[in-house]
């Protein structure tokens, strides 16, 4: 006959053993799981190539446990100019600033651990199968996350390993869709080239030549050089003076 106290002791030991196994299993699972991989992405439900006025939603996860996100810098893919992008909504106090290669969205730092999400409108999507938006994510303490890797390998596991750039896959363009005229930032200068330049010839000056200075050899109104009458007058004076001198000398004699 078993004593009741001994049976109770054995039961408690079994519960303790099971509890120890459960705790160990949980510890192993936590140790092997590792931190969740952060990422940045872009979404536009049902987006097609050559669609106009498309809203793109960008989401960037925070990886810092001590600082907040303060800026996102985006490099636009080929076919989208900075002037084609307008800011729609985002964190309080944030604004969009165009750059040479894309734009930045920045403002007061977000709370520690808070993800950044904002929406922009694109004038028209290019005729492409996918678009990559390389993004540099800055924190208030100077730390930077670079979501710039472009992985075209079909065997990618898609679990966010590495630092992949946000990528948007597009459906084929709708029938009859056509590209709109380039944005103002991409248009050439409005000055029309001259006909000479268009023909590949150097441009000749069409301005009126400056008047030449008047010289001593300039012609008078009658076409005769001014020097001719001046010379005749001088000769007459010389001859007249010589005749007067000769007449005076003879009279004195």
Coordinates of N, CA and C in Angstrom, one line a residue, residues 58 69-74 85-99 102-108 110 116-120 135-138:
X58 N 5.2 54.0 -49.3 CA 6.5 53.5 -48.9 C 6.4 53.3 -47.4
X69 N 13.7 57.5 -36.6 CA 13.9 57.8 -38.0 C 13.6 59.3 -38.3
X70 N 14.6 59.9 -39.0 CA 14.4 61.4 -39.3 C 14.4 61.7 -40.8
X71 N 14.9 60.8 -41.6 CA 14.9 61.1 -43.0 C 15.0 59.9 -43.9
X72 N 14.4 59.9 -45.1 CA 14.5 58.8 -46.0 C 14.9 59.5 -47.4
X73 N 15.9 59.0 -47.9 CA 16.4 59.5 -49.2 C 16.2 58.4 -50.3
X74 N 15.5 58.8 -51.4 CA 15.1 57.8 -52.4 C 15.8 58.2 -53.7
X85 N 7.1 63.7 -59.1 CA 6.7 63.2 -57.8 C 6.2 64.3 -56.9
X86 N 5.0 64.1 -56.3 CA 4.4 65.1 -55.4 C 4.1 64.4 -54.1
X87 N 4.3 65.1 -53.0 CA 4.0 64.5 -51.7 C 2.6 64.5 -51.3
X88 N 2.0 63.4 -50.9 CA 0.6 63.3 -50.5 C 0.4 63.3 -49.0
X89 N 1.0 62.4 -48.3 CA 0.9 62.4 -46.9 C 2.0 61.6 -46.2
X90 N 2.2 61.8 -44.9 CA 3.3 61.2 -44.2 C 3.3 61.6 -42.8
X91 N 4.4 61.3 -42.1 CA 4.5 61.7 -40.6 C 4.3 63.2 -40.4
X92 N 3.8 63.6 -39.3 CA 3.5 65.0 -39.0 C 4.8 65.8 -39.1
X93 N 4.7 66.9 -39.8 CA 5.9 67.8 -40.0 C 6.9 67.4 -41.0
X94 N 6.7 66.3 -41.7 CA 7.6 65.9 -42.7 C 7.2 66.5 -44.1
X95 N 8.3 66.7 -44.9 CA 8.0 67.3 -46.2 C 9.0 66.6 -47.2
X96 N 8.6 66.8 -48.5 CA 9.4 66.2 -49.6 C 10.3 67.3 -50.2
X97 N 11.5 67.0 -50.5 CA 12.5 67.9 -51.2 C 13.1 67.2 -52.3
X98 N 12.9 67.7 -53.6 CA 13.5 67.1 -54.8 C 15.1 67.1 -54.7
X99 N 15.7 66.1 -55.2 CA 17.2 66.1 -55.4 C 17.5 65.8 -56.8
X102 N 16.5 62.1 -57.2 CA 15.2 61.6 -56.7 C 14.6 62.6 -55.7
X103 N 14.5 62.3 -54.4 CA 13.9 63.2 -53.4 C 14.3 62.7 -52.0
X104 N 14.1 63.5 -51.0 CA 14.1 63.2 -49.6 C 12.8 63.5 -49.0
X105 N 12.4 62.7 -48.0 CA 11.3 62.9 -47.2 C 11.8 63.0 -45.7
X106 N 11.7 64.1 -45.1 CA 12.3 64.3 -43.8 C 11.5 65.2 -42.9
X107 N 11.8 65.2 -41.6 CA 11.1 66.0 -40.6 C 11.5 65.7 -39.2
X108 N 10.7 66.1 -38.3 CA 11.0 65.7 -36.9 C 11.2 64.2 -36.7
X110 N 11.0 60.5 -35.5 CA 9.9 59.7 -35.0 C 10.3 59.1 -33.7
X116 N 8.5 54.3 -40.4 CA 8.2 55.5 -41.2 C 7.3 55.0 -42.4
X117 N 6.2 55.7 -42.6 CA 5.4 55.4 -43.8 C 4.9 56.7 -44.4
X118 N 4.9 56.8 -45.7 CA 4.5 58.0 -46.4 C 4.0 57.6 -47.8
X119 N 3.2 58.6 -48.4 CA 2.6 58.3 -49.7 C 3.0 59.5 -50.7
X120 N 3.4 59.1 -51.9 CA 3.7 60.1 -52.9 C 2.8 59.8 -54.2
X135 N 16.8 53.2 -51.3 CA 16.5 54.1 -50.1 C 17.5 54.1 -49.1
X136 N 17.9 55.3 -48.6 CA 18.8 55.4 -47.5 C 18.0 56.0 -46.3
X137 N 18.0 55.3 -45.2 CA 17.2 55.6 -44.0 C 18.1 56.1 -42.9
X138 N 17.9 57.4 -42.5 CA 18.7 58.0 -41.5 C 18.0 58.1 -40.2

